[in-house]
Short mmCIF file of C-alpha atoms and ligand atoms in Angstrom, two decimals:
data_model
loop_
_atom_site.label_atom_id
_atom_site.label_comp_id
_atom_site.label_asym_id
_atom_site.label_seq_id
_atom_site.Cartn_x
_atom_site.Cartn_y
_atom_site.Cartn_z
CA MET A 1 6.69 17.58 -7.50
CA SER A 2 6.63 15.78 -10.45
CA ALA A 3 3.40 14.91 -12.25
CA GLU A 4 4.11 11.31 -12.67
CA ALA A 5 0.79 9.20 -12.51
CA CYS A 6 0.11 7.39 -9.37
CA PRO A 7 1.08 3.45 -9.27
CA CYS A 8 -2.73 3.02 -7.85
CA GLY A 9 -4.10 3.20 -11.23
CA LEU A 10 -6.64 5.68 -10.68
CA GLY A 11 -5.09 7.91 -13.13
CA LEU A 12 -4.13 10.82 -11.00
CA PRO A 13 -0.93 12.59 -10.41
CA TYR A 14 0.48 10.71 -7.93
CA ALA A 15 1.16 13.98 -5.57
CA GLU A 16 -2.78 14.40 -5.83
CA CYS A 17 -3.36 10.99 -5.36
CA CYS A 18 -1.74 8.37 -3.00
CA GLY A 19 0.89 10.74 -2.40
CA ARG A 20 -1.04 12.81 -0.36
CA ALA A 21 -1.65 10.42 2.11
CA HIS A 22 2.24 9.53 2.31
CA GLN A 23 3.18 13.32 2.73
CA ARG A 24 0.54 13.91 5.24
CA PHE A 25 1.85 10.94 6.79
CA ALA A 26 5.44 11.79 6.89
CA ALA A 27 4.50 15.06 7.80
CA THR A 28 2.09 14.47 10.85
CA GLY A 29 1.90 10.92 11.37
CA GLU A 30 -1.86 11.19 10.47
CA LEU A 31 -3.42 8.72 8.63
CA THR A 32 -5.76 9.86 6.14
CA ALA A 33 -7.57 7.54 3.69
CA PRO A 34 -11.28 7.70 3.80
CA THR A 35 -12.02 4.18 2.65
CA ALA A 36 -10.80 0.66 2.95
CA GLU A 37 -10.48 0.85 -0.76
CA ALA A 38 -8.55 4.37 -0.52
CA LEU A 39 -6.29 2.74 1.98
CA MET A 40 -5.16 -0.17 0.08
CA ARG A 41 -4.50 1.92 -3.38
CA SER A 42 -2.16 3.63 -1.09
CA ARG A 43 -0.57 0.78 0.25
CA PHE A 44 -0.28 -0.18 -3.03
CA ALA A 45 1.61 2.83 -4.05
CA ALA A 46 3.76 2.68 -1.43
CA PHE A 47 4.90 -1.16 -2.50
CA ALA A 48 5.17 0.20 -5.82
CA ARG A 49 7.28 3.06 -5.08
CA LEU A 50 9.07 0.90 -2.40
CA GLY A 51 9.95 -1.31 -6.02
CA GLU A 52 11.21 1.72 -7.61
CA ALA A 53 13.43 3.41 -5.02
CA ASP A 54 17.35 3.04 -5.43
CA PRO A 55 18.57 2.20 -2.10
CA ASN A 56 22.18 2.97 -3.34
CA HIS A 57 20.90 6.67 -3.92
CA ASP A 58 20.14 9.13 -1.13
CA ASP A 59 16.99 10.30 -2.27
CA GLY A 60 16.09 6.33 -2.70
CA ALA A 61 16.96 5.15 0.77
CA ALA A 62 14.77 8.14 2.44
CA GLU A 63 12.13 7.39 0.09
CA SER A 64 12.22 3.56 0.93
CA ALA A 65 12.03 4.43 4.84
CA ALA A 66 9.25 6.79 4.42
CA MET A 67 7.22 3.73 2.20
CA VAL A 68 8.29 1.34 4.90
CA ALA A 69 6.87 3.52 7.79
CA TYR A 70 3.68 4.21 5.82
CA LEU A 71 3.14 0.45 5.86
CA ARG A 72 3.70 -0.75 8.85
CA ALA A 73 1.75 2.22 10.12
CA THR A 74 -1.13 1.18 7.98
CA TRP A 75 -0.87 -2.42 9.15
CA ALA A 76 -2.64 -3.90 12.21
CA ALA A 77 -0.11 -4.43 15.02
CA GLU A 78 -0.71 -8.34 15.16
CA HIS A 79 0.45 -8.81 12.01
CA ARG A 80 2.96 -6.14 11.23
CA PRO A 81 6.11 -6.85 10.01
CA SER A 82 9.30 -5.10 11.14
CA ALA A 83 11.17 -2.58 9.33
CA ALA A 84 13.73 -4.53 8.28
CA ASP A 85 11.41 -7.31 6.79
CA LEU A 86 10.08 -4.71 4.73
CA THR A 87 13.42 -2.99 3.63
CA PRO A 88 14.67 -4.20 0.24
CA THR A 89 18.32 -4.90 0.36
CA PRO A 90 20.40 -6.10 -2.47
CA ALA A 91 20.17 -9.46 -2.01
CA GLU A 92 16.42 -9.17 -1.72
CA PRO A 93 14.97 -6.73 -3.71
CA ALA A 94 11.32 -5.23 -3.58
CA ALA A 95 9.22 -6.64 -5.88
CA ARG A 96 8.07 -3.91 -8.53
CA PHE A 97 4.39 -3.72 -9.04
CA THR A 98 3.25 -2.31 -11.94
CA ARG A 99 -0.56 -2.59 -11.93
CA LEU A 100 -3.45 -2.51 -9.72
CA ALA A 101 -6.95 -3.64 -10.31
CA VAL A 102 -9.44 -3.42 -7.62
CA LEU A 103 -12.36 -5.98 -8.32
CA SER A 104 -14.63 -5.51 -5.75
CA THR A 105 -15.17 -3.68 -2.34
CA GLN A 106 -17.49 -4.77 1.02
CA ASP A 107 -18.18 -2.06 3.40
CA GLY A 108 -15.22 -0.11 4.22
CA GLY A 109 -16.87 3.20 3.77
CA PRO A 110 -16.16 6.58 5.44
CA PHE A 111 -18.88 5.47 8.28
CA GLN A 112 -17.93 2.04 8.38
CA ASP A 113 -15.02 0.10 10.54
CA ARG A 114 -14.70 -2.96 8.74
CA GLY A 115 -13.93 -3.67 5.19
CA VAL A 116 -12.80 -6.02 2.60
CA VAL A 117 -11.04 -5.09 -0.56
CA GLU A 118 -10.65 -7.51 -3.96
CA PHE A 119 -7.87 -6.75 -6.00
CA VAL A 120 -5.42 -8.25 -8.59
CA ALA A 121 -1.79 -6.81 -8.48
CA VAL A 122 0.75 -7.24 -11.11
CA GLY A 123 4.51 -7.12 -10.60
CA GLU A 124 7.76 -8.12 -11.53
CA GLY A 125 10.09 -9.82 -9.37
CA GLU A 126 12.81 -12.55 -9.21
CA GLY A 127 11.12 -14.88 -11.02
CA GLY A 128 9.59 -12.78 -13.61
CA ARG A 129 6.20 -11.47 -13.96
CA PHE A 130 3.73 -12.46 -11.29
CA ARG A 131 -0.11 -11.99 -10.50
CA LEU A 132 -1.62 -11.67 -6.89
CA HIS A 133 -5.07 -12.03 -6.14
CA GLU A 134 -5.84 -11.29 -2.64
CA THR A 135 -9.08 -10.71 -0.77
CA SER A 136 -7.68 -7.99 1.90
CA ARG A 137 -9.79 -7.13 5.45
CA PHE A 138 -9.47 -4.23 6.78
CA ARG A 139 -10.49 -2.35 10.10
CA ARG A 140 -10.58 1.27 11.71
CA GLU A 141 -8.50 1.70 14.33
CA GLY A 142 -8.69 5.16 16.65
CA GLY A 143 -10.34 6.79 13.13
CA ALA A 144 -7.54 5.42 10.78
CA TRP A 145 -7.89 2.62 8.86
CA VAL A 146 -5.64 -0.14 8.63
CA TYR A 147 -5.07 -3.38 6.74
CA VAL A 148 -5.46 -6.51 8.87
CA ASP A 149 -4.77 -9.61 6.74
CA GLY A 150 -5.70 -11.22 3.35
CA GLU A 151 -6.66 -14.30 1.69
CA VAL A 152 -4.58 -15.20 -1.54
CA ARG A 153 -7.14 -16.35 -4.45
ZN1 ZN E 201 -3.16 6.61 -5.98
#
């Protein structure tokens, strides 16, 4: 495992940060983020890795598939996009997320079942740099946090 920094911005190596949740899910199907904020960070990291994965390379395709599976598993069923919608293609490459700042959280703790996380994500897409300011809602389902929906600010 490389010691690259986790894209979520906490400053830890990926393998010791959101990579743990991604790996665990890939190996066992378990979702382990303990808080709504941790889930949000792990989803941002999955989007960021999706943006970095090279679909023309075997490792890139496997990485992309793993990140798409994680994103779908952590998305409330009523709003969950299809794998095809999330999978980047040459015609529709993934946005490249470069930075995350969590502005505030409400609830979403280890003993709660609802949570809200407000964040700003910065990235680069087809149209140049972009900034996404969103308030996301999360809920716990069968013990695991999932993303419900978000309001763009
Ligand atoms: Zn992380």
